[in-house]
Short mmCIF file of C-alpha atoms and ligand atoms in Angstrom, two decimals:
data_model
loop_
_atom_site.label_atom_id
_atom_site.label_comp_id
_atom_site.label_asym_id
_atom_site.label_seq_id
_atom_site.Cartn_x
_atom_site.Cartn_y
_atom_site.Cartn_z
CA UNK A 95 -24.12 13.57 -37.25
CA UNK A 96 -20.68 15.11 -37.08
CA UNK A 97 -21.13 15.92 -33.65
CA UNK A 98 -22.04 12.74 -33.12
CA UNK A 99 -18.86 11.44 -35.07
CA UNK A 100 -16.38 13.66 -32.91
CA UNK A 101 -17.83 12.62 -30.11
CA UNK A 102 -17.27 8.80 -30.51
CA UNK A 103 -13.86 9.55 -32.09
CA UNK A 104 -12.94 11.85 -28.29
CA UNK A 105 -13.96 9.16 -27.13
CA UNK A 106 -11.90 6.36 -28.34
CA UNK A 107 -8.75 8.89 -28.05
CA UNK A 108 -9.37 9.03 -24.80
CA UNK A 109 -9.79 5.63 -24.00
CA UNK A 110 -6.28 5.18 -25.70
CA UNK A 111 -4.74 8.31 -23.70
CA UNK A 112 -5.82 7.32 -20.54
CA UNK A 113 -3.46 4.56 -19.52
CA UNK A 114 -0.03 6.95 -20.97
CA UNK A 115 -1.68 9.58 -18.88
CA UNK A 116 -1.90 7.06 -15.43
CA UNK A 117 1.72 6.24 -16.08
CA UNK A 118 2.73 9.66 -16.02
CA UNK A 119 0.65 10.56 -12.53
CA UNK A 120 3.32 8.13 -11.10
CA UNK A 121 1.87 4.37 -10.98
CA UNK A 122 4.82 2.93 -12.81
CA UNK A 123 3.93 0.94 -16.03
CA UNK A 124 4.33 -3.12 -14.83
CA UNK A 125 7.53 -4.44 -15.96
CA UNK A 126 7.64 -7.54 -17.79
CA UNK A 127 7.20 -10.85 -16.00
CA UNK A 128 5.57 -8.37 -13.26
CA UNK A 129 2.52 -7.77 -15.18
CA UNK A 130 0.55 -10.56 -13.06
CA UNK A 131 -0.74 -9.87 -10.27
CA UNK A 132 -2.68 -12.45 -7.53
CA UNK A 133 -5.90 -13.33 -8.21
CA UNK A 134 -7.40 -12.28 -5.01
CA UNK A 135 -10.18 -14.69 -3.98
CA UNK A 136 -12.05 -12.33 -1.52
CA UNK A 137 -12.64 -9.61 -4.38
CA UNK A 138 -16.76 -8.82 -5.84
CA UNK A 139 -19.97 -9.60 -3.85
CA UNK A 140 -19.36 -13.61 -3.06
CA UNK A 141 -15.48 -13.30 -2.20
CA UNK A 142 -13.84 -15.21 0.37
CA UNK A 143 -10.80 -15.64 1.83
CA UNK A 144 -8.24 -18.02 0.72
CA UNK A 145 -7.83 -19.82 4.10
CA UNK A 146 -4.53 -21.47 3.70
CA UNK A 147 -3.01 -18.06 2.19
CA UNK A 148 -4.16 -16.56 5.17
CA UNK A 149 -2.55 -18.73 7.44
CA UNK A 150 0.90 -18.68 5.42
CA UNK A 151 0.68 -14.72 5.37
CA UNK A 152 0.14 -14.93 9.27
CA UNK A 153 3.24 -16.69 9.03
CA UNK A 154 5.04 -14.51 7.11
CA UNK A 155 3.73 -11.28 9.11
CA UNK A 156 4.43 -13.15 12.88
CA UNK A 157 8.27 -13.97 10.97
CA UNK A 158 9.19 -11.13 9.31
CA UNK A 159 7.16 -7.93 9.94
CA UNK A 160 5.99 -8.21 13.22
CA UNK A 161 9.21 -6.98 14.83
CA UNK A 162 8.22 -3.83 13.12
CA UNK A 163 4.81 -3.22 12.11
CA UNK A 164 1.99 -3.61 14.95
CA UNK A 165 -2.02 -4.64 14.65
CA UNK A 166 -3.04 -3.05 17.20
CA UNK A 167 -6.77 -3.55 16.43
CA UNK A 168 -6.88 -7.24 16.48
CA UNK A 169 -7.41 -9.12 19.22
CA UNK A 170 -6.24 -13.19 19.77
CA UNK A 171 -9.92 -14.24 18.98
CA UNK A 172 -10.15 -12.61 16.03
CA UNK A 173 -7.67 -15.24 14.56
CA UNK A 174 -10.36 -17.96 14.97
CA UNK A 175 -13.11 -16.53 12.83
CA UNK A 176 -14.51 -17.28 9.95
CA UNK A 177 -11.84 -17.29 7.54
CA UNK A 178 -9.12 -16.19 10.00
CA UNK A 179 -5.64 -17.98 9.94
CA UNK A 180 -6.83 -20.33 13.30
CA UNK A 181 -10.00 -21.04 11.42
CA UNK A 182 -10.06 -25.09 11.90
CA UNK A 183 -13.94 -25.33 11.43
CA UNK A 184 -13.85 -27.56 14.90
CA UNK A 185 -15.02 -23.76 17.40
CA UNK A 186 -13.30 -25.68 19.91
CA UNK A 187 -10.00 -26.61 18.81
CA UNK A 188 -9.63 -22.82 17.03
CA UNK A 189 -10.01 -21.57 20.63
CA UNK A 190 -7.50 -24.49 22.19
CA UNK A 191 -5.12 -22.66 19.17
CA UNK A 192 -5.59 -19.16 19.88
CA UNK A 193 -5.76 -19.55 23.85
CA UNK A 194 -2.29 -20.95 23.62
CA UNK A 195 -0.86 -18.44 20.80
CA UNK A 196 -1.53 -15.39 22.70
CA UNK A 197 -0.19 -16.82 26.19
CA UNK A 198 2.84 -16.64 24.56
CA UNK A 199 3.12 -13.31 24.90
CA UNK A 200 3.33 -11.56 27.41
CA UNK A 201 1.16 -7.89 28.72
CA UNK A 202 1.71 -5.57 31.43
CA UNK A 203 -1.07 -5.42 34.68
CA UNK A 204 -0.96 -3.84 37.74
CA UNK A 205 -1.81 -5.95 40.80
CA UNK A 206 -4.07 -5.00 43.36
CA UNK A 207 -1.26 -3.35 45.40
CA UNK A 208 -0.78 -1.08 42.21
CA UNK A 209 2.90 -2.72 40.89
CA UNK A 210 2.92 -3.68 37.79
CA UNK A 211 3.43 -7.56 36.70
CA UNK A 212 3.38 -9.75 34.29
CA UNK A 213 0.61 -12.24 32.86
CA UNK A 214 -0.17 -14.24 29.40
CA UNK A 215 -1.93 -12.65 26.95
CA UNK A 216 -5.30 -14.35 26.65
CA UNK A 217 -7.82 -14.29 23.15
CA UNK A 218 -9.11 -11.20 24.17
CA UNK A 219 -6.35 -9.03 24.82
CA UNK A 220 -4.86 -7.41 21.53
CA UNK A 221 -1.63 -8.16 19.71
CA UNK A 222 1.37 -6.18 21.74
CA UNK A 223 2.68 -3.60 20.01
CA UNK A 224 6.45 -3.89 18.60
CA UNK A 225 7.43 -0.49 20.10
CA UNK A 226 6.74 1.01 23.57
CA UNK A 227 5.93 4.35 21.49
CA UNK A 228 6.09 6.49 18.14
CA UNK A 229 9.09 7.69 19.24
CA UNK A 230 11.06 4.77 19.61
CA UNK A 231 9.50 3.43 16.44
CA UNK A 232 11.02 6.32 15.31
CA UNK A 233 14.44 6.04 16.63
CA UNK A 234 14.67 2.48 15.71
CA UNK A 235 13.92 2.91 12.05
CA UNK A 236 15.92 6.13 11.35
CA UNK A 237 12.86 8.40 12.01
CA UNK A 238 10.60 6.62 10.01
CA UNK A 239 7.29 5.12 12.17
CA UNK A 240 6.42 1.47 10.34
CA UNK A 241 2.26 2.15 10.44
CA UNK A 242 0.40 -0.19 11.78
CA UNK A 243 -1.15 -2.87 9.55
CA UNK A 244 -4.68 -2.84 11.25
CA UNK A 245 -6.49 -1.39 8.38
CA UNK A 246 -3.29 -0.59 5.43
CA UNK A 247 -5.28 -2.81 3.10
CA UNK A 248 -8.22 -0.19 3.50
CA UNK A 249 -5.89 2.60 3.98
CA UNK A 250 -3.70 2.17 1.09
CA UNK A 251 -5.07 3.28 -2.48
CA UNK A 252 -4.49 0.39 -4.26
CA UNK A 253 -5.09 -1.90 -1.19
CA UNK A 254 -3.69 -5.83 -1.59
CA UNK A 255 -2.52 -5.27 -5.28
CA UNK A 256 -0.48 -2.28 -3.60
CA UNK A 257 1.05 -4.15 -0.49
CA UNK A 258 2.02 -7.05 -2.95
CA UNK A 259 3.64 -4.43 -5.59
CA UNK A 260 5.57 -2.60 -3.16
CA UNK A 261 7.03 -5.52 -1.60
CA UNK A 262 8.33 -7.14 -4.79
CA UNK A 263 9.05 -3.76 -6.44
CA UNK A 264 12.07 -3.04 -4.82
CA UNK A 265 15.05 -3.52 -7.76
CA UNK A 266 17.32 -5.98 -7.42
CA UNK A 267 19.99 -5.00 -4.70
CA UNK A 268 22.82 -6.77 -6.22
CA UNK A 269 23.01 -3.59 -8.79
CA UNK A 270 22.89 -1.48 -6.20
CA UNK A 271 26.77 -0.51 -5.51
CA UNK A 272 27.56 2.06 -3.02
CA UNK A 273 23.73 3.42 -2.52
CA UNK A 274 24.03 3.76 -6.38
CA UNK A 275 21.24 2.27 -8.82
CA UNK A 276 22.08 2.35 -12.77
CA UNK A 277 19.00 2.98 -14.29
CA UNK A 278 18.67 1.59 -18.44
CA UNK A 279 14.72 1.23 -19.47
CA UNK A 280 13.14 2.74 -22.10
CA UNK A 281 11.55 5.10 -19.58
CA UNK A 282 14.84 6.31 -17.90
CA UNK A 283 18.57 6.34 -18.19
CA UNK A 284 20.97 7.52 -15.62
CA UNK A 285 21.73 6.93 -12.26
CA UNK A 286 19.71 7.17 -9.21
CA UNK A 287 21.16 8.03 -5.74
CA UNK A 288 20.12 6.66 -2.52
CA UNK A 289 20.25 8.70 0.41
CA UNK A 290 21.69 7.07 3.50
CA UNK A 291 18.80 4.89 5.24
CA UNK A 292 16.60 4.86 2.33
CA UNK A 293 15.74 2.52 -0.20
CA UNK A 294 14.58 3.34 -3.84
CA UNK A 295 11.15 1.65 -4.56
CA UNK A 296 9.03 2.43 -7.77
CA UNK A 297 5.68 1.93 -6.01
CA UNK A 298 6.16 4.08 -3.09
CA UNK A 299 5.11 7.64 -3.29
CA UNK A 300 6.89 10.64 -3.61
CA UNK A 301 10.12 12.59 -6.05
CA UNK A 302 12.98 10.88 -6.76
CA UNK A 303 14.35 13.64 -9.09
CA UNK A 304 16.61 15.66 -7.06
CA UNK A 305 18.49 12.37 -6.63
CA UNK A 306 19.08 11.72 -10.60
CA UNK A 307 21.58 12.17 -13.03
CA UNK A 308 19.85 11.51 -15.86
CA UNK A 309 17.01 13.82 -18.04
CA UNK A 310 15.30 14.88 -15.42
CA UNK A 311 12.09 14.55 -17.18
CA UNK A 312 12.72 10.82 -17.49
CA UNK A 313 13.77 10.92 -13.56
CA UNK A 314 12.50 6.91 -12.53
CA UNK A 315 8.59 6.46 -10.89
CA UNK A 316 8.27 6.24 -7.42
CA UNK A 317 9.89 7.08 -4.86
CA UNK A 318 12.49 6.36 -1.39
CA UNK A 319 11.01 4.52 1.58
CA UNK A 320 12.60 3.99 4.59
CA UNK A 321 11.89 0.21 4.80
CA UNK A 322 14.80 -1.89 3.85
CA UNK A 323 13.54 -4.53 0.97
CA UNK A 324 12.11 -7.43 3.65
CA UNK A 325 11.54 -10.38 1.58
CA UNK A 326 13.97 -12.72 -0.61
CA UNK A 327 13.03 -16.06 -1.82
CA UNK A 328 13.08 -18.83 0.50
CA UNK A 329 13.12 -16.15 3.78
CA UNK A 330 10.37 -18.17 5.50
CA UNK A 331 9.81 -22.07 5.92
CA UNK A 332 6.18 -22.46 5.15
CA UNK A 333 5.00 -24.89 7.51
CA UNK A 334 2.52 -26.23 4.58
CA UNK A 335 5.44 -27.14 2.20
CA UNK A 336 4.76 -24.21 -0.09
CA UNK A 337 7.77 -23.14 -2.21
CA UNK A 338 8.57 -19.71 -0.27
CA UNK A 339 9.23 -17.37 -3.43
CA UNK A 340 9.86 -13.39 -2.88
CA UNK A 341 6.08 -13.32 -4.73
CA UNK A 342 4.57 -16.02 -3.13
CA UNK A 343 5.06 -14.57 0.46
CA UNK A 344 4.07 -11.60 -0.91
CA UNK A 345 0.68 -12.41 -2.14
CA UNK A 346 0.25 -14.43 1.17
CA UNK A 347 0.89 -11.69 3.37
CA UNK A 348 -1.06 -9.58 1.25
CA UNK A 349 -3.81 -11.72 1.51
CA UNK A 350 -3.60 -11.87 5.40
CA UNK A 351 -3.43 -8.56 5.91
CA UNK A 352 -6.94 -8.06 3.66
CA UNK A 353 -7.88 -10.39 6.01
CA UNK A 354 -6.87 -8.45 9.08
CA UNK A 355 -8.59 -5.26 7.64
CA UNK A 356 -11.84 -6.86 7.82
CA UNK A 357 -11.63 -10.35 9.56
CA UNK A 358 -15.49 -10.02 9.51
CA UNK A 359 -15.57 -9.82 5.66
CA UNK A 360 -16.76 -13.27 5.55
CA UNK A 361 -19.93 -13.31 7.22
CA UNK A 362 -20.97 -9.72 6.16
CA UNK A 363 -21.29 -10.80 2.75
CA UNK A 364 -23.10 -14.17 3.25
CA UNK A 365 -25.76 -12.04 5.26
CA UNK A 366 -25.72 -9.38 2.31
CA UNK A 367 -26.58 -12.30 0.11
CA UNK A 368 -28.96 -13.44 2.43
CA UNK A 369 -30.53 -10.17 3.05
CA UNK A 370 -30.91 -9.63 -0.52
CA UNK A 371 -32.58 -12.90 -1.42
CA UNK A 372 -35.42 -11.70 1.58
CA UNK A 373 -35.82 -8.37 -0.21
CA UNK A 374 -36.46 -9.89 -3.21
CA UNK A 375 -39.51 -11.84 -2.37
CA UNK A 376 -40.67 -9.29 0.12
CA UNK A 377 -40.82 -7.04 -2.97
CA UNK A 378 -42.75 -9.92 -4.84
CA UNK A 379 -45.16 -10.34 -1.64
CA UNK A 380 -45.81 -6.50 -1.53
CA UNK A 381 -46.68 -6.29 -5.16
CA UNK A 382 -49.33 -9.10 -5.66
CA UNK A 383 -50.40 -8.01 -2.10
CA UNK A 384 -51.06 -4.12 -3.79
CA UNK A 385 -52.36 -5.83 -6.94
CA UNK A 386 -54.81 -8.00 -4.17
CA UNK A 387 -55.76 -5.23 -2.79
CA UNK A 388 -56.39 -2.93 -5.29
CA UNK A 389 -58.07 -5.21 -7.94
CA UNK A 390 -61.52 -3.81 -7.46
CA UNK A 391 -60.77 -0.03 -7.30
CA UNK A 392 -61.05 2.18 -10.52
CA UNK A 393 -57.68 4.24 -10.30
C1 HEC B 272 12.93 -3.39 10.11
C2 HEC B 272 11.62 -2.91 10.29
C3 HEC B 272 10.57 -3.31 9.26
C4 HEC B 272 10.16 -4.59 8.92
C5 HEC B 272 10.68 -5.91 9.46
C6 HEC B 272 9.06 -4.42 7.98
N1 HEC B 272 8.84 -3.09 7.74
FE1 HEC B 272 7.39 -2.30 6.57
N2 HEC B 272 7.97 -0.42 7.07
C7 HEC B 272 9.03 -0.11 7.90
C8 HEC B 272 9.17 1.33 7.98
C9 HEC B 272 10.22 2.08 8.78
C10 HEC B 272 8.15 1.88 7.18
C11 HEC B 272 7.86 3.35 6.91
C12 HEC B 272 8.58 3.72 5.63
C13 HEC B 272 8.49 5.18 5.25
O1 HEC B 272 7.54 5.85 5.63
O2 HEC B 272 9.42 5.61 4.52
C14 HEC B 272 7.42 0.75 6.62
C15 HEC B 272 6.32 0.88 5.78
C16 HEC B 272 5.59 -0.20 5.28
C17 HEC B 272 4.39 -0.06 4.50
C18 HEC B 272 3.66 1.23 4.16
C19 HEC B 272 4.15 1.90 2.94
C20 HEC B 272 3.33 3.14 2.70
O3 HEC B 272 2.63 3.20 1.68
O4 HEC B 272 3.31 4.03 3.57
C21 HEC B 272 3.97 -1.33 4.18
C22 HEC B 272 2.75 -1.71 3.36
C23 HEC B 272 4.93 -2.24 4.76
N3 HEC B 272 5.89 -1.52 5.44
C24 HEC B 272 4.83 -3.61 4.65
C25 HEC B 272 5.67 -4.49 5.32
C26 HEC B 272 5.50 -5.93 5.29
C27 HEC B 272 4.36 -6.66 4.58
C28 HEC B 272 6.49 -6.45 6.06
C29 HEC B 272 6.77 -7.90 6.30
C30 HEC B 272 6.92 -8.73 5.14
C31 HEC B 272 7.28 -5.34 6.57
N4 HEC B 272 6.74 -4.16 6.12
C32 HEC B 272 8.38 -5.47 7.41
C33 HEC B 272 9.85 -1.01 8.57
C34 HEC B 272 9.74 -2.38 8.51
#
């Protein structure tokens, strides 16, 4: 019985420890009037994208992070699937859409007398890249490569809730003076350097320690990334009338690039439903068919 006691009691303590001992790992406890995050509409077994969030992260993405971040695995057609941002439910006008989105851009060829020219993009070539290579990705960002966003949402622990926290999460830069962020929560107090090129940002991953004044086992969560903060309010014009906050656009382009992870997320799970509704009287058919079958035999 005592055994039994302790047990419960660990426990309990531990369920209360846990979330102090998460904070500490690094996640950063959510600040208030932070502690909401989207409602994603594609999460659990019958999720599905939130079509017109889709199509205003596409627009936020081909506005404001394109010029930096490719998706290299995604080709024009992909756009008019199920779900995707040129979805229209009409196949043929989704294709009109796409076939005239990707001819405006352009894609290297070589001719048949081997120079190399110019032609449209059509829906099956992919989305250009926004650097010729790594290396001038590099040089344009000051040595920092933007990744690709063909799979972040997979690749990022976290996933949406991640790409929406670290694009709000940057502080305010208006208290930023000369690369210099005063720091006053009841987690830290001090100030917090910026080196040259790189921004402070409490989701991102990695030390900021070496860079602050204060008790430096209070030193702020998170980390320096090398991607200036990209989104104030208003910084797009949705073409649906939707007020364009900082956290609106980034939910939307959140949600978009879930989408772009897996633009076939749609139809997978409606045939997993499907499939699993089979299975069930299959199993059903197979056991009256044993009982059937069986019913006369001693066993
Ligand atoms: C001016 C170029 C530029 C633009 C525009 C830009 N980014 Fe970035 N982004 C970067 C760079 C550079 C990095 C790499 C940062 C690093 O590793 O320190 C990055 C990294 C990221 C990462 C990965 C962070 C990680 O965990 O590794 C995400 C997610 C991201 N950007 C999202 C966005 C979104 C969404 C937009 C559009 C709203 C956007 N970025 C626009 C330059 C840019």
């Amino acid at each position: 019985m005592k055994v039994m006691k302790a047990f419960v009691a660990g426990l309990a303590l531990m369920g209360l420890a846990a979330p102090g001992a998460l904070a500490a790992g690094g996640a950063k406890p959510l600040e208030e009037g932070k502690t909401e995050l989207p409602d994603w509409s594609f999460d659990g077994p019958f999720g599905k994208f939130d079509k017109p969030a889709v199509q205003r992260g596409f627009q936020v993405y081909t506005e404001v992070c394109s010029s930096c971040h490719g998706l290299k695995l995604l080709s024009f057609r992909n756009l008019a699937e199920s779900g995707g941002p040129f979805d229209t439910g009409e196949p043929d006008d989704s294709e009109a859409l796409v076939k005239e989105f990707a001819a405006m851009f352009m894609i290297d060829e070589i001719d048949d007398v081997g120079d190399v020219v110019q032609r449209p993009r059509t829906p099956a070539d992919r989305f250009p890249d926004p650097y010729p290579n790594p290396q001038a990705a590099a040089a344009g960002n000051g040595g920092a490569i933007p990744p690709d966003f063909s799979v972040i949402v997979k690749a990022r622990h976290g996933g949406a809730d991640y790409i929406y926290r670290l694009l709000t999460g940057y502080p305010d830069q208006d208290e930023i003076v000369d690369g210099v962020l005063h720091v006053n929560d009841e987690h830290s107090h001090g100030e917090l350097k910026q080196p040259p090129g790189l921004y402070y940002n409490p989701y991102f991953g990695g030390d900021v320690s070496s860079n602050w004044t204060g008790d430096p086992r209070h030193a702020p969560y998170g980390g320096f990334i090398a991607m200036p903060p990209q989104l104030t309010d208003g910084k797009v014009e949705y073409m649906d009338g939707t007020v364009a906050t900082k956290e609106q656009m980034a939910a939307d382009v959140a949600q978009f690039l879930a989408w772009a992870s897996e633009p076939k997320m749609q139809s997978r799970k409606s045939l997993g439903f499907a499939v699993m509704i089979y299975l069930f009287f299959l199993a059903l058919l197979v056991y009256f068919s044993y009982k059937q079958i069986w019913r006369k035999v001693e066993h």
